[in-house]
CSV table of C-alpha atoms in Angstrom, one decimal:
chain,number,residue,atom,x,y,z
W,4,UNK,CA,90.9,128.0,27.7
W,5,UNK,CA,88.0,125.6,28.9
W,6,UNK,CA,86.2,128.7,30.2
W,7,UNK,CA,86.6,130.1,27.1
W,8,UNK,CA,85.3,127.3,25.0
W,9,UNK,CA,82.5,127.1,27.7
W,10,UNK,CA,81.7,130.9,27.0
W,11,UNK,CA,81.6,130.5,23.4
W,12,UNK,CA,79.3,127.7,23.6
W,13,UNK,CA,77.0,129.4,25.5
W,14,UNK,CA,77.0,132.6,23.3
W,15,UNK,CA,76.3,130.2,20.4
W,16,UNK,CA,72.4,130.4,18.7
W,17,UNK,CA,70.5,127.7,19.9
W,18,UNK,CA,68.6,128.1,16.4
W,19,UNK,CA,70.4,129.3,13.4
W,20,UNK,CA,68.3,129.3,10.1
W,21,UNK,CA,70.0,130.5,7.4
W,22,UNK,CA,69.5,131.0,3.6
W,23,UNK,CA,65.8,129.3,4.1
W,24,UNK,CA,63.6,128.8,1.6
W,25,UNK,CA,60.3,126.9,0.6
W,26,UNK,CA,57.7,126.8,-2.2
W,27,UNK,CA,54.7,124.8,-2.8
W,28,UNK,CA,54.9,124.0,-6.1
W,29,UNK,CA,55.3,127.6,-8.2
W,30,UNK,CA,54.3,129.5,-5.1
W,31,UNK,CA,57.5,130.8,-2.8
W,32,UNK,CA,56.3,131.1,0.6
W,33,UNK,CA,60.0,131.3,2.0
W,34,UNK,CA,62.8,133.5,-0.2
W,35,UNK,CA,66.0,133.4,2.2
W,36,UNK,CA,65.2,133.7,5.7
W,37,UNK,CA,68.4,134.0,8.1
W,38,UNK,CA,67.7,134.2,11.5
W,39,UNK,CA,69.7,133.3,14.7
W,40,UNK,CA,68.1,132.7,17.8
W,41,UNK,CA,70.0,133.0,21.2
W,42,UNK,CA,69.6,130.2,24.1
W,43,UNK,CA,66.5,132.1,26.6
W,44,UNK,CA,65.3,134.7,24.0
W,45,UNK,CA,61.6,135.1,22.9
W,46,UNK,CA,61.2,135.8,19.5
W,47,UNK,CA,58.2,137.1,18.4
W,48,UNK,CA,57.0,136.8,14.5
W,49,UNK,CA,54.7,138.9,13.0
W,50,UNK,CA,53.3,140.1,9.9
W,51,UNK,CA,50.5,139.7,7.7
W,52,UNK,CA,48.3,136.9,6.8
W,53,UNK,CA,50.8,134.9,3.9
W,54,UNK,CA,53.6,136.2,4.6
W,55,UNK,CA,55.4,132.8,5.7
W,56,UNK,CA,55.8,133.4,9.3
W,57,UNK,CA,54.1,129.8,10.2
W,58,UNK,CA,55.4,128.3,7.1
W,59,UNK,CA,58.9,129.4,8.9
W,60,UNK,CA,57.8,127.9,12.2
W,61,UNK,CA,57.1,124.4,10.6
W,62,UNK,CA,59.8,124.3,9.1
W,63,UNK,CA,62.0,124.5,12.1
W,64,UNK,CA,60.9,121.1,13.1
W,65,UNK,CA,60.6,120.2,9.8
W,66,UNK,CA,56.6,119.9,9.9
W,67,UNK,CA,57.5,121.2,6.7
W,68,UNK,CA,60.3,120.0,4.4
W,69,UNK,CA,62.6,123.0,3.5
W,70,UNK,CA,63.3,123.7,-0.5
W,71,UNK,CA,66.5,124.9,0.4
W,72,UNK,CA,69.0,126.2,3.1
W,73,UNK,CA,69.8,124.9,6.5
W,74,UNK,CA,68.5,124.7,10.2
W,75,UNK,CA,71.0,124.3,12.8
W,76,UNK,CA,70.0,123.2,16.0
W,77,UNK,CA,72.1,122.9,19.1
W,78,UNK,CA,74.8,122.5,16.6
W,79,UNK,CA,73.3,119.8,14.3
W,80,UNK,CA,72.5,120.8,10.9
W,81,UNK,CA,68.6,119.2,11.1
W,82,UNK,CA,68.2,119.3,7.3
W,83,UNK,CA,70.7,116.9,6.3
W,84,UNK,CA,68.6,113.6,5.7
W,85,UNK,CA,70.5,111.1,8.1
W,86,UNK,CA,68.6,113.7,10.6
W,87,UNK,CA,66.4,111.5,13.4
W,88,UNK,CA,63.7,114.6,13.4
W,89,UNK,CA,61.7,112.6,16.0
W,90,UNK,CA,64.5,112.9,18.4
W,91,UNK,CA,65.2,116.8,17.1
W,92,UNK,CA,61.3,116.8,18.1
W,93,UNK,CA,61.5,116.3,21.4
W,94,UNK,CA,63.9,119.1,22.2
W,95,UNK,CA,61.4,121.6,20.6
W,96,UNK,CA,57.8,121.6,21.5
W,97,UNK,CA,55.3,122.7,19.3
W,98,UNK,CA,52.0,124.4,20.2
W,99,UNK,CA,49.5,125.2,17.6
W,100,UNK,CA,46.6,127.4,17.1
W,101,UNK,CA,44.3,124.2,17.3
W,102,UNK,CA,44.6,122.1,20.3
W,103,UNK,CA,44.6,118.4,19.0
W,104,UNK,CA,43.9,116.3,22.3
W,105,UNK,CA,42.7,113.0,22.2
W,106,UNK,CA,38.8,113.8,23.1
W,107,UNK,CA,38.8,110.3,25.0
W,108,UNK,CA,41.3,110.7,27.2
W,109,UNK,CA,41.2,113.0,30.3
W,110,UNK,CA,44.0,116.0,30.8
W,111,UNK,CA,46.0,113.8,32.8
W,112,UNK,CA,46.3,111.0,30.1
W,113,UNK,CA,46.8,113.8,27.1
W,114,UNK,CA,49.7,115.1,28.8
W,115,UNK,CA,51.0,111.3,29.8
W,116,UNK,CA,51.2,109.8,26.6
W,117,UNK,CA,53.8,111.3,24.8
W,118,UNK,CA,56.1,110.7,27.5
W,119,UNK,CA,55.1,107.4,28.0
W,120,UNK,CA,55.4,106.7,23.8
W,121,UNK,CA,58.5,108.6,22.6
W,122,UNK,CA,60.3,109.1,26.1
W,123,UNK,CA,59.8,105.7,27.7
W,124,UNK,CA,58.7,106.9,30.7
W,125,UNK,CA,57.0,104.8,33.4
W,126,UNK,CA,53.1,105.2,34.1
W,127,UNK,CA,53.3,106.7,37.5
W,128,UNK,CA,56.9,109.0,36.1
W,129,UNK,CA,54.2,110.3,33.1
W,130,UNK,CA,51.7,110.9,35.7
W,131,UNK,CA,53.5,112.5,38.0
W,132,UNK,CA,54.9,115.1,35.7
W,133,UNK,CA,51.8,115.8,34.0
W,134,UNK,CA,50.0,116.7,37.5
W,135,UNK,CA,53.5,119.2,37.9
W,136,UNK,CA,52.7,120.8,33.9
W,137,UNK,CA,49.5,120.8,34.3
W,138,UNK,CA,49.4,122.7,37.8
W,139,UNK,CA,51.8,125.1,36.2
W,140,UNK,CA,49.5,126.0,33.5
W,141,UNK,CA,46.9,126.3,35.9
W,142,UNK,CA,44.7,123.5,35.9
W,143,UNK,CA,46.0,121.3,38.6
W,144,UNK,CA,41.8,120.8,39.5
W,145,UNK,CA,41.1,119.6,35.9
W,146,UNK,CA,43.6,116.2,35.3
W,147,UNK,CA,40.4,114.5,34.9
W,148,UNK,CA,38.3,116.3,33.1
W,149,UNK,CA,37.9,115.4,29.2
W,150,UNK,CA,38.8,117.8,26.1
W,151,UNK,CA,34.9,118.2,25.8
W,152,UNK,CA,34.2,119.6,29.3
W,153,UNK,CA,37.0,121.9,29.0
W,154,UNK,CA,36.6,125.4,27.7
W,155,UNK,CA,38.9,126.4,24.2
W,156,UNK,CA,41.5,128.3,26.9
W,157,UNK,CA,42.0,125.5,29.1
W,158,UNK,CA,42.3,122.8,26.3
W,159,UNK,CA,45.1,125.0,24.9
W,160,UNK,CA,46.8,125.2,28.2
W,161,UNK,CA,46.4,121.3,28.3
W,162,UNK,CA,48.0,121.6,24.8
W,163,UNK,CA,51.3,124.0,26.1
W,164,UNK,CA,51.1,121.5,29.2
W,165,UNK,CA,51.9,118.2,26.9
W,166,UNK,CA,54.8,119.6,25.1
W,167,UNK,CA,56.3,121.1,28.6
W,168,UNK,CA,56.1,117.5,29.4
W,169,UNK,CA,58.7,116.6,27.3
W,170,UNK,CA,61.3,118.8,29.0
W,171,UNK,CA,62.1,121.0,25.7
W,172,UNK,CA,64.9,123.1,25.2
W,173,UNK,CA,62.8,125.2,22.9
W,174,UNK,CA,59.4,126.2,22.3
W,175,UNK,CA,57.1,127.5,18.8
W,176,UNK,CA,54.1,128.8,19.2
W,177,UNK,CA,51.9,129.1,16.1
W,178,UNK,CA,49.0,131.6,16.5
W,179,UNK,CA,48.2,129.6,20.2
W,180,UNK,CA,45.5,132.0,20.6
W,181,UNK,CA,44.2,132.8,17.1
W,182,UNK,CA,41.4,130.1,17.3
W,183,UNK,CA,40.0,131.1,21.0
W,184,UNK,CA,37.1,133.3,21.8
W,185,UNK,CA,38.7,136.9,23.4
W,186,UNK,CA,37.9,136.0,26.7
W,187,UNK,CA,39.7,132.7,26.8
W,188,UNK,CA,43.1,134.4,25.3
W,189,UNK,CA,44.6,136.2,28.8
W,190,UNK,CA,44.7,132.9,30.1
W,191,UNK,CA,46.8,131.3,27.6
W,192,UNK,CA,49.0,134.6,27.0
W,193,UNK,CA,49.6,134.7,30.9
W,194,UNK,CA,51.2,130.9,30.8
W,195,UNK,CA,53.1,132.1,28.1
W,196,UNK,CA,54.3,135.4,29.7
W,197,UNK,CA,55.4,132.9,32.9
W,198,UNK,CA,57.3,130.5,30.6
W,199,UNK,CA,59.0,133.3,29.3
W,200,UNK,CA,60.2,134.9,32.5
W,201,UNK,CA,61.5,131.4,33.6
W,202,UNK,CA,64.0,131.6,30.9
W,203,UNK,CA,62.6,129.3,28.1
W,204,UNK,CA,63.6,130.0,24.3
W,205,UNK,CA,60.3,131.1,22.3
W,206,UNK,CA,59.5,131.5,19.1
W,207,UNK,CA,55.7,132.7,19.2
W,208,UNK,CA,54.0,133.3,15.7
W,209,UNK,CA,51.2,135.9,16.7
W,210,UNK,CA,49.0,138.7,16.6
W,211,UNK,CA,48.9,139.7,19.8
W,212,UNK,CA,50.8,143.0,20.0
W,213,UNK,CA,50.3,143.7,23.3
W,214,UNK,CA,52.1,140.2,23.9
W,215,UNK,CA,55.2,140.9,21.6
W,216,UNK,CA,55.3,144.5,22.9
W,217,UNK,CA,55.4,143.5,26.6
W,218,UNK,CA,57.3,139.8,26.7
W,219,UNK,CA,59.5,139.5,23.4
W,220,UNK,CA,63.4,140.5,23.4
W,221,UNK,CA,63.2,140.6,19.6
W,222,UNK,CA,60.4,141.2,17.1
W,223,UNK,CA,60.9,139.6,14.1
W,224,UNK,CA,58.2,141.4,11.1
W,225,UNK,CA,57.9,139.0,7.9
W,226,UNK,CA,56.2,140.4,4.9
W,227,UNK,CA,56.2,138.0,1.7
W,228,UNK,CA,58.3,135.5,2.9
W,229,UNK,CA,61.4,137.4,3.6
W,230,UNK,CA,62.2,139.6,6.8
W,231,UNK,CA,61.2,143.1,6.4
W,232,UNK,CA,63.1,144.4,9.8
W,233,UNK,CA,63.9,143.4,13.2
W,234,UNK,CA,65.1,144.5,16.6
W,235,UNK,CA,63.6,145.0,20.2
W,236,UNK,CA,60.0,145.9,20.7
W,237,UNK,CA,60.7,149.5,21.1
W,238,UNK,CA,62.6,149.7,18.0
W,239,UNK,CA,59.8,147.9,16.1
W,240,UNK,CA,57.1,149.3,17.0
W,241,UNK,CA,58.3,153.1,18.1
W,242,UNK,CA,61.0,153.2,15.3
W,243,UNK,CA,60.2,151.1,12.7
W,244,UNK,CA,62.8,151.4,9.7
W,245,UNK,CA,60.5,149.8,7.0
W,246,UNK,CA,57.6,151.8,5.6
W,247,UNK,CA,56.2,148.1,5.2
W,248,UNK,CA,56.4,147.4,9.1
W,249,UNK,CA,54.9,151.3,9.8
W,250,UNK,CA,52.2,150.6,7.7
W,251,UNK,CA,51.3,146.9,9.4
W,252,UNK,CA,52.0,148.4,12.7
W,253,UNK,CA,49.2,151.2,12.4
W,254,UNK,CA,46.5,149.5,10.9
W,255,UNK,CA,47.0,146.1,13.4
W,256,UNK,CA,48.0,148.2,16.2
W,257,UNK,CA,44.6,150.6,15.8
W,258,UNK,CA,42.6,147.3,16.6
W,259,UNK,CA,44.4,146.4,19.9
């Protein structure tokens, strides 16, 4: 029976949204989103500009407040108000499209002080897992360099390297590459695609289709705040059900 439990446990969504909505003032961004999300699985958002999909990804760590509905995290209903979000906030890194470092502190000491602040971590502790993040994101030879002397990419990757730090169980992207030159994107994308084959849970807000094609288990396409259609990246984008998702497919997909 233990196995059993175990199993069930397991098989449980490690995100379950259901019934969510949100409006700024008049305006509904949100009208009923119910999504599950499974423990390891990279979800990929898309749609077009307004259609909710990073209003949806702030509300998960409630960046921004639902109007209605729940979010169940790991179990925990993170809407009800006795919620601690900051402790919900360190089992679900966030990455957005701009990087927001400290521009006087090196890469070493942007990636340190979150740990050392909301996980109580020692100096040398925070220092020696930032050099381990920030080697994994590739820029094990830049811990001392400053925001400033670092190109858009590599501040990003200092940026996915900080909230790795803090050991999540989950990680939202929103539009990480949206704000980089072209040439700076492959780097960021290619962390991304590692993180993803090491079996962290993903929920990446993006237009990169050659990203959701290639890395996501499930493509999720929003269109005025409600989800138009989902499935695998082959049913999406080969066999889209939704004239809506054909039509955002072609005229995205003919700039790739």
């Amino acid at each position: 029976m233990p196995n059993n439990v175990a199993a069930s446990a397991a098989e449980e969504p490690i995100i379950r949204i259901v019934d969510l909505h949100k409006s700024f003032g008049e305006t509904d961004v949100l009208k009923g989103i119910s999504l599950d999300i499974k423990r390891g699985e990279v979800v990929v958002v898309l749609g077009p500009s307004g259609s909710g999909k990073s209003t949806m990804l702030r509300c998960l760590n409630r960046l921004e407040e639902p109007t209605a509905g729940q979010i169940i995290f790991e179990g925990e209903d993170i809407t009800q108000p006795k919620t601690n979000i900051n402790k919900v906030r360190e089992r679900m890194g966030m990455v957005f499209q701009q990087f927001n470092l400290f521009p006087h502190l090196d890469a070493l000491h942007n990636v340190m002080l979150a740990q050392q602040k909301v996980l109580g971590r020692s100096k040398d502790e925070a220092a020696k897992v930032a050099r381990v993040q920030l080697e994994r994101v590739g820029l094990g030879d830049r811990t001392d360099y400053f925001p400033g002397e670092l190109s858009g990419g590599q501040q990003q990757r200092v940026a996915i390297a900080r909230a790795l730090a803090m050991d999540p169980h989950v990680m939202l992207f929103d539009e990480a590459t949206s704000a980089l030159d072209p040439e700076l994107v492959r780097g960021v994308l290619d962390v991304m695609r590692e993180l993803a084959q090491g079996g962290m849970t993903m929920v990446v807000v993006t237009h990169e289709m050659g990203f959701a094609r290639d890395v996501a288990d499930r493509v999720v396409f929003m269109e005025g705040g409600v989800v138009v259609e989902q499935g695998t990246p082959e049913q999406v984008f080969e066999h889209p059900k939704s004239e809506r998702t054909r039509a955002f497919i072609g005229e995205v997909g003919g700039k790739e």
